[in-house]
Short mmCIF file of C-alpha atoms in Angstrom, two decimals:
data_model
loop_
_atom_site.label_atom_id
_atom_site.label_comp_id
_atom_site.label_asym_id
_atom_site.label_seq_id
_atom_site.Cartn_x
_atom_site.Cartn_y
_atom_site.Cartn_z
CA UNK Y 1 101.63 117.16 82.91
CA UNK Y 2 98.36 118.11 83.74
CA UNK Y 3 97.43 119.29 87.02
CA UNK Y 4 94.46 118.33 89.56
CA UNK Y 5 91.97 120.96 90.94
CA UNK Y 6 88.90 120.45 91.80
CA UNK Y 7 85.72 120.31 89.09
CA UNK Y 8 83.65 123.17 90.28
CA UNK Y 9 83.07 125.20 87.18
CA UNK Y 10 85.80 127.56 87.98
CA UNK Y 11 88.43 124.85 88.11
CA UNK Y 12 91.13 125.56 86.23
CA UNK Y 13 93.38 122.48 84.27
CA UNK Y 14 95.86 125.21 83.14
CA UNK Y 15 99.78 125.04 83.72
CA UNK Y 16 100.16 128.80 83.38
CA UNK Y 17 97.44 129.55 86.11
CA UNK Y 18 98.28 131.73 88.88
CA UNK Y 19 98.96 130.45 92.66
CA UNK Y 20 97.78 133.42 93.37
CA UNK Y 21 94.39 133.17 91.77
CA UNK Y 22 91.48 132.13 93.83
CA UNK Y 23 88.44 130.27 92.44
CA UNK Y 24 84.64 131.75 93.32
CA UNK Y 25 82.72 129.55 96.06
CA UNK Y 26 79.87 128.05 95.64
CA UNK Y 27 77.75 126.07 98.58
CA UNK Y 28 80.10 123.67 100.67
CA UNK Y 29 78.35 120.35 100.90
CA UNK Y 30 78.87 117.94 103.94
CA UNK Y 31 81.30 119.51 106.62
CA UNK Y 32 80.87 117.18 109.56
CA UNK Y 33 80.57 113.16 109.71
CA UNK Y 34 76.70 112.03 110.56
CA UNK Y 35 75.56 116.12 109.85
CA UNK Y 36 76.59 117.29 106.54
CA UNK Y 37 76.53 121.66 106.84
CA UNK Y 38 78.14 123.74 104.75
CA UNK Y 39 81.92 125.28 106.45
CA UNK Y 40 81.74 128.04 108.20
CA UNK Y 41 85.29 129.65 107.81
CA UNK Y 42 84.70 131.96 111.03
CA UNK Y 43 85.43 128.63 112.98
CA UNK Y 44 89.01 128.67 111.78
CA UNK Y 45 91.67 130.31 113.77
CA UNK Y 46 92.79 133.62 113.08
CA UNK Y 47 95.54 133.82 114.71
CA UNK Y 48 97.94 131.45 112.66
CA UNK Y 49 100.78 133.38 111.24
CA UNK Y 50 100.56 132.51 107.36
CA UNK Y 51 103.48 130.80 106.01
CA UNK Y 52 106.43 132.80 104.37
CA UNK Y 53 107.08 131.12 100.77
CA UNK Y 54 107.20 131.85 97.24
CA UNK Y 55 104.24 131.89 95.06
CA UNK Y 56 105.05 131.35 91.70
CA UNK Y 57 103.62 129.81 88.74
CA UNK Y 58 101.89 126.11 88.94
CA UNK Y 59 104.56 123.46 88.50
CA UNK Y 60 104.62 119.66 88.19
CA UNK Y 61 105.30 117.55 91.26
CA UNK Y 62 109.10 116.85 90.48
CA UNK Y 63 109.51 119.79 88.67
CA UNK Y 64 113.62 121.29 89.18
CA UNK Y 65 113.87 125.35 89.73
CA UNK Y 66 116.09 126.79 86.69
CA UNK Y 67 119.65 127.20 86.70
CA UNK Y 68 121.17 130.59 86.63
CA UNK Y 69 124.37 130.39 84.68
CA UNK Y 70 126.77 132.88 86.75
CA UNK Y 71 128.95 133.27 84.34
CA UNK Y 72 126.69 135.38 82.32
CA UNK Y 73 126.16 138.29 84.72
CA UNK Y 74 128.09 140.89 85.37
CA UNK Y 75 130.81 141.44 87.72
CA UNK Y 76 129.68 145.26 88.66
CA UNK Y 77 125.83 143.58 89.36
CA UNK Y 78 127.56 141.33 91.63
CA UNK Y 79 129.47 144.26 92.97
CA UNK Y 80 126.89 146.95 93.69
CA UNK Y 81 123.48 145.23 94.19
CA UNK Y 82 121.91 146.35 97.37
CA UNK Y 83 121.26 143.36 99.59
CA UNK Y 84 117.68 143.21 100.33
CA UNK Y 85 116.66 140.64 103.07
CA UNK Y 86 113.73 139.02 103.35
CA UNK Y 87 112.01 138.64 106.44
CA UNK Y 88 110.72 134.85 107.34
CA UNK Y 89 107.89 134.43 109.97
CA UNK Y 90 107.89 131.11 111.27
CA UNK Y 91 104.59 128.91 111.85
CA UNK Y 92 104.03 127.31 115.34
CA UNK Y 93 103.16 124.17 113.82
CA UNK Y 94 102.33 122.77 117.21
CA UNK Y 95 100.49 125.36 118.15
CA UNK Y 96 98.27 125.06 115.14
CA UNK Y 97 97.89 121.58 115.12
CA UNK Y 98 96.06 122.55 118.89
CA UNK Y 99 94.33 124.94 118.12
CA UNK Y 100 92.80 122.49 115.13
CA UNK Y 101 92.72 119.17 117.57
CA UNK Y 102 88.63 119.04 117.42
CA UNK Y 103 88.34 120.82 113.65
CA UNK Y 104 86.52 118.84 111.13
CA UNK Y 105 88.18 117.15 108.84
CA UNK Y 106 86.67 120.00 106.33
CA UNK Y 107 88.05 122.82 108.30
CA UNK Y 108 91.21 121.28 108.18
CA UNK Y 109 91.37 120.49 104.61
CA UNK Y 110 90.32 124.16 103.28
CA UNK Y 111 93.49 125.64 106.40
CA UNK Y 112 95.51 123.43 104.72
CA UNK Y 113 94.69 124.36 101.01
CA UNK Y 114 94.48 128.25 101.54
CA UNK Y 115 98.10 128.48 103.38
CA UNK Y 116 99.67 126.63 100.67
CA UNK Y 117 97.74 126.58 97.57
CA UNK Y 118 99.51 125.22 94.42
CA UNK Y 119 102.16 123.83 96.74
CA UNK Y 120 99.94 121.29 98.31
CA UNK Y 121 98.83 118.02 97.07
CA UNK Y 122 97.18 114.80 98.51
CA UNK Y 123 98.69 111.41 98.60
CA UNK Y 124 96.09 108.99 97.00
CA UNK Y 125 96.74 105.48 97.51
CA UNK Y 126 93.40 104.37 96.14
CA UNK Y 127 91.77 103.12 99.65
CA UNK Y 128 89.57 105.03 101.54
CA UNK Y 129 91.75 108.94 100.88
CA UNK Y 130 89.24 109.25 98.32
CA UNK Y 131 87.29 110.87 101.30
CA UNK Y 132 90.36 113.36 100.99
CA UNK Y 133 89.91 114.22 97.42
CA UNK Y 134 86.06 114.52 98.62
CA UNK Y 135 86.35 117.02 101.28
CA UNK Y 136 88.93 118.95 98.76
CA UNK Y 137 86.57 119.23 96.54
CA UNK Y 138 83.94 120.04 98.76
CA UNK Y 139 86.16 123.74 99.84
CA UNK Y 140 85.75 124.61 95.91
CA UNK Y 141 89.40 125.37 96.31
CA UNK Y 142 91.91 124.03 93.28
CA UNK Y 143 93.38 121.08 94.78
CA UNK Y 144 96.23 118.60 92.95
CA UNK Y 145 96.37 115.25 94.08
CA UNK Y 146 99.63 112.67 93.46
CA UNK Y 147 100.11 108.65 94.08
CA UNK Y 148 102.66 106.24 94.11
CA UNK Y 149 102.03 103.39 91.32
CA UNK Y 150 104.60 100.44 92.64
CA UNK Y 151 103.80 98.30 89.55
CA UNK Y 152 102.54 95.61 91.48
CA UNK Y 153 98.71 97.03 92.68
CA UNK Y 154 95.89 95.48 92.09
CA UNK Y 155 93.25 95.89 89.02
CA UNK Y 156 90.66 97.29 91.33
CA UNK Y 157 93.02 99.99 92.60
CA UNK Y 158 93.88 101.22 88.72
CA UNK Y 159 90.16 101.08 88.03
CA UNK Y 160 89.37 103.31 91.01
CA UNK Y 161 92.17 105.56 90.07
CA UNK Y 162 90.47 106.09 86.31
CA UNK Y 163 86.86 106.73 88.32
CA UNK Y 164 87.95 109.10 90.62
CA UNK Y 165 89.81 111.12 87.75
CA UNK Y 166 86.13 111.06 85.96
CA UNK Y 167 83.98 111.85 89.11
CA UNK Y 168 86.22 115.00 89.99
CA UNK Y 169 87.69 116.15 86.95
CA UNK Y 170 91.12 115.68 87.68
CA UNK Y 171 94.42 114.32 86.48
CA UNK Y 172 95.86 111.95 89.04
CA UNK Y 173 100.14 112.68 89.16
CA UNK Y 174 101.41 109.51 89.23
CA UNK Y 175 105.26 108.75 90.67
CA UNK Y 176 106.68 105.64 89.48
CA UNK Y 177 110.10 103.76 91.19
CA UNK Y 178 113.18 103.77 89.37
CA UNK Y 179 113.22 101.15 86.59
CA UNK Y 180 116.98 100.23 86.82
CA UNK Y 181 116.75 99.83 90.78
CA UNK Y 182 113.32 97.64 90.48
CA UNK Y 183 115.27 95.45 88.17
CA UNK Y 184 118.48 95.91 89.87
CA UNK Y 185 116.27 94.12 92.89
CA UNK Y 186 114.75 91.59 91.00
CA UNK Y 187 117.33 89.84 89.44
CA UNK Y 188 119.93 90.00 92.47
CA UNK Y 189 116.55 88.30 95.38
CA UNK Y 190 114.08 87.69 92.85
CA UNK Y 191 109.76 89.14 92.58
CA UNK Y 192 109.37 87.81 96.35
CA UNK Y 193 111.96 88.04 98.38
CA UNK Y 194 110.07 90.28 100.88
CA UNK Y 195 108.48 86.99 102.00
CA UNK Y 196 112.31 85.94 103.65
CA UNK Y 197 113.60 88.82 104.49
CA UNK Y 198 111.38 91.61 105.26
CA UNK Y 199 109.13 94.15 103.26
CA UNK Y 200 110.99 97.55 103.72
CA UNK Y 201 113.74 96.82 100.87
CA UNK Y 202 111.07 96.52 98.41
CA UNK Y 203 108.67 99.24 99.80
CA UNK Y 204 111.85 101.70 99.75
CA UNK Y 205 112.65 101.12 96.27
CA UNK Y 206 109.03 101.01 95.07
CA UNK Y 207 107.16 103.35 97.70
CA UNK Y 208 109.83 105.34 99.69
CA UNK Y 209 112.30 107.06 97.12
CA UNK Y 210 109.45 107.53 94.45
CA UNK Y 211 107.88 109.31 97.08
CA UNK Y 212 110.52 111.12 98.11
CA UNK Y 213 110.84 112.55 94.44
CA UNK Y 214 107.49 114.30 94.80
CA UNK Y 215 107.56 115.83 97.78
CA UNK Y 216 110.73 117.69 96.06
CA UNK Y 217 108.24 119.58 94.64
CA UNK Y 218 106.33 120.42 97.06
CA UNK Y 219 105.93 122.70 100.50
CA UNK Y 220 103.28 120.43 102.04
CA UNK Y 221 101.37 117.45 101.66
CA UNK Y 222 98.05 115.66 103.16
CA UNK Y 223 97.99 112.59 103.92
CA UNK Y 224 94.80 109.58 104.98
CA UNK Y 225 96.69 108.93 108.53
CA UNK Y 226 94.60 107.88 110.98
CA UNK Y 227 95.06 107.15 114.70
CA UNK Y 228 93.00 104.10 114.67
CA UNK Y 229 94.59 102.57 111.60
CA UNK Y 230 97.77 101.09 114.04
CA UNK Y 231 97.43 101.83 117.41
CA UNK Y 232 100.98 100.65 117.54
CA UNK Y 233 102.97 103.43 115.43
CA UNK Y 234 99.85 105.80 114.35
CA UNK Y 235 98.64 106.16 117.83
CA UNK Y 236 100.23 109.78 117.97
CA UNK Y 237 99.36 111.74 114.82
CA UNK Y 238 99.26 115.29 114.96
CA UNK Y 239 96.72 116.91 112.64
CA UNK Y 240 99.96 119.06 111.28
CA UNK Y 241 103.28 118.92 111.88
CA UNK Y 242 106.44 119.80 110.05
CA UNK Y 243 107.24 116.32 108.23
CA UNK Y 244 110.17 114.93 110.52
CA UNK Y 245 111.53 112.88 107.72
CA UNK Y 246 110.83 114.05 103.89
CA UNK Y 247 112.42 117.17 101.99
CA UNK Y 248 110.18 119.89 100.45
CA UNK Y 249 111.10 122.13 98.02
CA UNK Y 250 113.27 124.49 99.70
CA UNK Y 251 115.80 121.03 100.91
CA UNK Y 252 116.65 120.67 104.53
CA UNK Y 253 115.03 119.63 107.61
CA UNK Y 254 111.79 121.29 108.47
CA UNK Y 255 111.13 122.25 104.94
CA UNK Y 256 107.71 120.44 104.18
CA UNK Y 257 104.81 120.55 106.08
CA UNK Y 258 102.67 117.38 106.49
CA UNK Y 259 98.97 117.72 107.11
CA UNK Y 260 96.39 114.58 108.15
CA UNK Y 261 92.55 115.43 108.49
CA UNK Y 262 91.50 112.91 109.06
CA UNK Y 263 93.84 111.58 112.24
CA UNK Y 264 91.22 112.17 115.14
CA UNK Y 265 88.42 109.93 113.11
CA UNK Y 266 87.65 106.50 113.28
CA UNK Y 267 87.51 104.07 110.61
CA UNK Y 268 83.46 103.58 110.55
CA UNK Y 269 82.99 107.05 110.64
CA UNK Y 270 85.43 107.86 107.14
CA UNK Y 271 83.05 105.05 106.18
CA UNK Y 272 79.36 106.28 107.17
CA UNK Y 273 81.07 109.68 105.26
CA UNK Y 274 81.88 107.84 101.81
CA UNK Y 275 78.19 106.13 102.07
CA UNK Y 276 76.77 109.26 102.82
CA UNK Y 277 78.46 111.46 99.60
CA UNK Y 278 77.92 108.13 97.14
CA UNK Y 279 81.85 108.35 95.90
CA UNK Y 280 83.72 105.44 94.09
CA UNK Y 281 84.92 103.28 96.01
CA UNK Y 282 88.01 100.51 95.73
CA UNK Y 283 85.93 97.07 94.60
CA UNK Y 284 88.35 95.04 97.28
CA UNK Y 285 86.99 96.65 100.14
CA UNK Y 286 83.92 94.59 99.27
CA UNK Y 287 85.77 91.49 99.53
CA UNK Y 288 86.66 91.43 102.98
CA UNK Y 289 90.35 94.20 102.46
CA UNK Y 290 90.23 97.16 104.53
CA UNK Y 291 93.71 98.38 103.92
CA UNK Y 292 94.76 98.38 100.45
CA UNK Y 293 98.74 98.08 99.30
CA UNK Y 294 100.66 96.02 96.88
CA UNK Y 295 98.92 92.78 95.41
CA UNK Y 296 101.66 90.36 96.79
CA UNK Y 297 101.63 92.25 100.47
CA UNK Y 298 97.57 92.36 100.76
CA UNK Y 299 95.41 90.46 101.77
CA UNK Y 300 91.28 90.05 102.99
CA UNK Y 301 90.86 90.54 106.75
CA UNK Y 302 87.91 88.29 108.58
CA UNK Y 303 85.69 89.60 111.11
CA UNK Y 304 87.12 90.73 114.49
CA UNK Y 305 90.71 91.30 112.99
CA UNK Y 306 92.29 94.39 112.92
CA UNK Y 307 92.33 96.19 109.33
CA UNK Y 308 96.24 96.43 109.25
CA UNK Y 309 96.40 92.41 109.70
CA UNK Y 310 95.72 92.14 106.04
CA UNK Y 311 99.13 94.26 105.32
CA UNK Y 312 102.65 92.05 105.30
CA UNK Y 313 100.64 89.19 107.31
CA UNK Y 314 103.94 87.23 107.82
CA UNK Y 315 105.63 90.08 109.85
CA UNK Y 316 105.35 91.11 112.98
CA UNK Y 317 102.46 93.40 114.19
CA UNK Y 318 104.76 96.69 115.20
CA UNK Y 319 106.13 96.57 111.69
CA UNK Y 320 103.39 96.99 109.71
CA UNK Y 321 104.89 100.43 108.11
CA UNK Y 322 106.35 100.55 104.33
CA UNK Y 323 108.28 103.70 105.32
CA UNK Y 324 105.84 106.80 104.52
CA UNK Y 325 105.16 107.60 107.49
CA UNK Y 326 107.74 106.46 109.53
CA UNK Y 327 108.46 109.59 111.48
CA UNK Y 328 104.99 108.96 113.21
CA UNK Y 329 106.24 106.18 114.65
CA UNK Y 330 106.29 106.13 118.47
CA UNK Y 331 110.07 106.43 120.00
CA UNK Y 332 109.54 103.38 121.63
CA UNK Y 333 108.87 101.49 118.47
CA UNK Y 334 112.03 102.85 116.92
CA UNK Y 335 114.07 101.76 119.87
CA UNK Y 336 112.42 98.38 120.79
CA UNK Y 337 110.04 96.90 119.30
CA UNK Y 338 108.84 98.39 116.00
CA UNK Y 339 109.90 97.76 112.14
CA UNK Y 340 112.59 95.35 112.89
CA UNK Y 341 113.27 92.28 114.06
CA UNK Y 342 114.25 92.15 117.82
CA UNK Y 343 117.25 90.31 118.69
CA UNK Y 344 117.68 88.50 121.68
CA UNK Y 345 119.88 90.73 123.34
CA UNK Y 346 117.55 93.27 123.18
CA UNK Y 347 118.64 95.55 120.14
CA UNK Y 348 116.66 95.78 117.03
CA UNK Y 349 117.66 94.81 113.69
CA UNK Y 350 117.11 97.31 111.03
CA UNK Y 351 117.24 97.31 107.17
CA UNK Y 352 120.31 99.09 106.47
CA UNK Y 353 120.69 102.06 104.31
CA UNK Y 354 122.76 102.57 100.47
CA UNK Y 355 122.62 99.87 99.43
CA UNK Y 356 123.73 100.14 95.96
CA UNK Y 357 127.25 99.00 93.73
CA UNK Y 358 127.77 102.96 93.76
CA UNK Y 359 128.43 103.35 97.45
CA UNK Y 360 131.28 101.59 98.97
CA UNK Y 361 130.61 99.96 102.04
CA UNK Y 362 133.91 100.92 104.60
CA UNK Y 363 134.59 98.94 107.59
CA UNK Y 364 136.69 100.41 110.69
CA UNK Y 365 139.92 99.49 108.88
CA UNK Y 366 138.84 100.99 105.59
CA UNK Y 367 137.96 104.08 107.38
CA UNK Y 368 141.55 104.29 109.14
CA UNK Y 369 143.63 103.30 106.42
CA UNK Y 370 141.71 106.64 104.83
CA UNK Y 371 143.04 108.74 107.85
CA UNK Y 372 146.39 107.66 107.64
CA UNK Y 373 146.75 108.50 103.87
CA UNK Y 374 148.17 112.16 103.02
CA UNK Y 375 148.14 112.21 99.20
CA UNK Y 376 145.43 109.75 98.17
CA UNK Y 377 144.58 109.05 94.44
CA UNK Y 378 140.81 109.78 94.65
CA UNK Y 379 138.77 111.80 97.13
CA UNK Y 380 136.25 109.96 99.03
CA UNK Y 381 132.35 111.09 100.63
CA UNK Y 382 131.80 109.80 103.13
CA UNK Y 383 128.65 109.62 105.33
CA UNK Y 384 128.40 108.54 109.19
CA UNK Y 385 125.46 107.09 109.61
CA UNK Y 386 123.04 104.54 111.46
CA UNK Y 387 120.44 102.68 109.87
CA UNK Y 388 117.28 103.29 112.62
CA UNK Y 389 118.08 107.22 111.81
CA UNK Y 390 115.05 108.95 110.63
CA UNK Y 391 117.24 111.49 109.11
CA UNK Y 392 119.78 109.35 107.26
CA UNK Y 393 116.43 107.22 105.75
CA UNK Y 394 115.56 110.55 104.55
CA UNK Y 395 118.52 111.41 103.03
CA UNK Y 396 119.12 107.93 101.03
CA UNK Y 397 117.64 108.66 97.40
CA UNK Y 398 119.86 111.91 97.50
CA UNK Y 399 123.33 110.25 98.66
CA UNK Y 400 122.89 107.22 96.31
CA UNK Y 401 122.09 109.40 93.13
CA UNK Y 402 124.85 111.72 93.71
CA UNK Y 403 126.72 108.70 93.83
CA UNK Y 404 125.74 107.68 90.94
CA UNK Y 405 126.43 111.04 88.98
CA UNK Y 406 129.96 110.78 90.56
CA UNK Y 407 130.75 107.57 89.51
CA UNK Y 408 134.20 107.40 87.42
CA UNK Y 409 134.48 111.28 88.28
CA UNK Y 410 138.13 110.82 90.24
CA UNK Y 411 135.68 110.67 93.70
CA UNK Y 412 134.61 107.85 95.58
CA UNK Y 413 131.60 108.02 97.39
CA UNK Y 414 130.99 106.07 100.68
CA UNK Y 415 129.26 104.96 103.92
CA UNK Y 416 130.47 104.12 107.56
CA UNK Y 417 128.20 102.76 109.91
CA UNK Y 418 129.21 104.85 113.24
CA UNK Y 419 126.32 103.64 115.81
CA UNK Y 420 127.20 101.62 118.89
CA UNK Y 421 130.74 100.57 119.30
CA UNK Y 422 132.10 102.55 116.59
CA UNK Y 423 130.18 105.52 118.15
CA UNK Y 424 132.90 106.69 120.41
CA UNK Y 425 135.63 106.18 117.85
CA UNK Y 426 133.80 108.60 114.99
CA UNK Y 427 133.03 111.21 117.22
CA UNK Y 428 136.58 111.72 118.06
CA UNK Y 429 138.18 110.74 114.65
CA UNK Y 430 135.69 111.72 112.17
CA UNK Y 431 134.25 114.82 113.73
CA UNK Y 432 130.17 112.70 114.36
CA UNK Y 433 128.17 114.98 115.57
CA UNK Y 434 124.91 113.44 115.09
CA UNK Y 435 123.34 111.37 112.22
CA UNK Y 436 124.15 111.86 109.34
CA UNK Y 437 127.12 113.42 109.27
CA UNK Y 438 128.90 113.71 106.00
CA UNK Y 439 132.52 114.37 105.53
CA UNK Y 440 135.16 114.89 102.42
CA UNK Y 441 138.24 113.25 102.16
CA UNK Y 442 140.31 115.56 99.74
CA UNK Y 443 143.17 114.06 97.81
CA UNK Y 444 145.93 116.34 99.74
CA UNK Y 445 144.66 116.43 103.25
CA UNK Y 446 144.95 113.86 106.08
CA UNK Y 447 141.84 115.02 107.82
CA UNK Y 448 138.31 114.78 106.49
CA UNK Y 449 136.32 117.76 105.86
CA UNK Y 450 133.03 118.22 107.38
CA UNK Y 451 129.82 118.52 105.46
CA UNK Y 452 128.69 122.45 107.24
CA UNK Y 453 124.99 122.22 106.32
CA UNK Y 454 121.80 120.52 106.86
CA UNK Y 455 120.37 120.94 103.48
CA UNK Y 456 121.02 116.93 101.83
CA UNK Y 457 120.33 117.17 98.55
CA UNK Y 458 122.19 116.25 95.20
CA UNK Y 459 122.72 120.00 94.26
CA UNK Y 460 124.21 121.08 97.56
CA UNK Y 461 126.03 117.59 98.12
CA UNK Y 462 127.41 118.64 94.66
CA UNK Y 463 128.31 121.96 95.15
CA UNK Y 464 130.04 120.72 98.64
CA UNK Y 465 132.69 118.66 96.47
CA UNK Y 466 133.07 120.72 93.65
CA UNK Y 467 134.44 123.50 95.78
CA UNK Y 468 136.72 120.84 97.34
CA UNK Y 469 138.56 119.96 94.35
#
């Protein structure tokens, strides 16, 4: 795979460079919208602590770490090593995010790529983040930039794709869904069926997980948020923040870092900046789309409307998200009246979570004929969740592959809903703490086992039940 950094003539399209290498600078070109001056790196704060984390050689988006096989090293290593700790300094990632509140979008970019170098990249969905790759480019740092191809965009977005690789030298990482749950989808509600019943399944199997798979390999990423683009769930971006509901590299909560430049700008001014540096440009936004998805989910906007009114037009106007960015969601929206249907009682009707032939679906008497069995013939995973959860959406494309890898391995994996009513009854039968919470059901012991750590993914999940058994 070939990796993106910008075309200065010290770039560098090498998979054996150095994250430790830095290219020469040259003259920065525009730095401010409407007054184009070169950045002035004395502006940025010196007082952010830099962030602890390995530096190693370039690697692919997706790419795993190596496995040490134990078994290989010996006993007296294991024995008489000394133990050398490592000591981790934190970032305030609030406190940064003030201190760059009224940076330009410049600034921000070049903070971003200097704390985090090769472990960086920009999500490019082929609308107007172009002016992300621009100002990248513009810090004559490397820079690697990734996007999610759904198999259902439009010609004008794969053209733009292929000119913006041209115009800056780079190689575009594409992440595509998983072809046996796109099909699996398909032939069970057919090429539409977001029309009836709501956009999210499709955008999770198509947008979410895919994307979920990159930021694996990442520590950070930068994203085109901006405030302006839905008052209604964008209205409080931070310019950084530690990304409240992907994984990065290291697993776990807190472990990526999520970075938007351009949050505090307004839509006609990312515009007057594009004009202004001559870059390509998608061909729709000349007829009449402002915000660019899917084929089937976009559509033209007239004059007046908001740009987000040409995105999932038959829904309503809070839940105009696909799930990328739903941790910027306000609390309110989660709770009342964003990205689900409201009932009439009040509560809001969410798109639930696992859905998939691997994960069995346990109902309150399921999950207490499983307490009142001693010696059981298969050990069962099970998680606790609730489907509005930021954290158990996050955890999804782990759970359901592990299930899959598990699948005819003697263990059964899963899922109880334990929100509202059956709140009460997990937390004092099944050990809920808060969501998710997963727990083992071992073949020899009446009470379920407690999943100990925060870190979700299929390695850990794995290692959890292997030691079980």
């Amino acid at each position: 795979m070939a990796f993106s950094v910008s075309s200065s003539p010290a770039a560098v399209h090498s998979s054996s460079l150095s994250s430790s290498f830095e290219q020469p600078r040259g003259p920065l070109a525009a730095a401010q919208f409407g007054a184009f001056q070169p950045l002035d790196r004395s502006h940025l704060s010196s007082t952010a602590v830099n962030f602890s984390r390995r530096r190693c050689a370039v690697r692919p988006l997706n790419a795993a770490e190596p496995k040490r096989n134990d078994s290989i090293v010996p006993s007296a290593a294991t024995l008489f090593a000394p133990e050398v700790v490592e000591k981790v300094e934190v970032e305030d990632y609030e406190k940064l995010a003030e201190e760059l509140e009224n940076a330009s979008p410049l600034e921000i970019m070049d903070k971003a790529l200097e704390k985090f170098g090769n472990d960086i990249a920009i999500a490019f969905s082929g609308a107007e983040d172009v002016a992300l790759i621009e100002y990248a480019h513009l810090t004559g740092r490397p820079f690697r930039v990734f996007s999610l191809d759904t198999g259902r965009l439009n010609p004008e977005t794969y053209k733009l794709f292929d000119d913006v690789e041209k115009r800056y030298g780079i190689r575009i990482e594409y992440m595509f869904p998983d072809a046996a749950e796109v099909q699996a989808l398909v032939r069970s509600k057919g090429l539409f069926s977001f029309y009836e019943d709501g956009h999210q399944e499709c955008c999770r199997v198509r947008k979410v997980r895919p994307l979920r798979r990159a930021l694996k390999g990442l520590r950070a990423w930068i994203t085109g948020q901006r405030k302006d683009q839905s008052p209604g769930t964008r209205s409080e971006i931070p310019i950084v923040q530690v990304d409240p509901v992907f994984e990065g590299l290291d697993g776990g909560i807190g472990s990526l870092v999520k970075w938007n430049p351009v949050a505090n700008v307004k839509g006609n001014d990312v515009w007057n900046f594009l004009r202004a540096m001559n870059v390509p440009v998608n061909a729709l936004h000349a007829k009449g789309y402002v915000s660019i998805g899917c084929e089937p989910c976009t559509r033209p906007v007239l004059p007046g409307q908001h740009e987000r009114e040409g995105r999932w037009w038959w829904e309503d106007a809070k839940a105009k998200e696909c799930g990328l960015h739903k941790g910027n969601i306000k609390e309110e929206n989660l709770n009342g009246n964003g990205n689900g249907s409201v009932h009439a009682n009040g509560t809001v009707a969410h798109s639930d979570l696992f859905n998939t032939q691997s994960v069995v679906n346990l109902s309150r008497p399921g999950i207490e004929n499983l307490l009142k069995l001693e010696n059981r013939k298969e050990a069962w995973l099970v998680v606790l969740y609730a489907p509005w959860c930021q954290f158990c959406q996050a955890m999804e494309g782990s759970y359901v592959e592990l299930a899959e890898k598990l699948a005819g391995s003697g263990v059964k994996v899963a899922k109880f809903r334990a929100d509202g009513e059956e709140k009460a009854y997990a937390q004092q039968e099944l050990q809920l703490g808060s969501f998710p919470t997963i727990v083992l059901f071992t073949k020899h012991s009446s009470r379920p086992i407690k999943y100990p750590s925060e870190k979700r993914d299929v390695d850990s999940l794995m290692a959890f039940v292997n030691a079980l058994q």
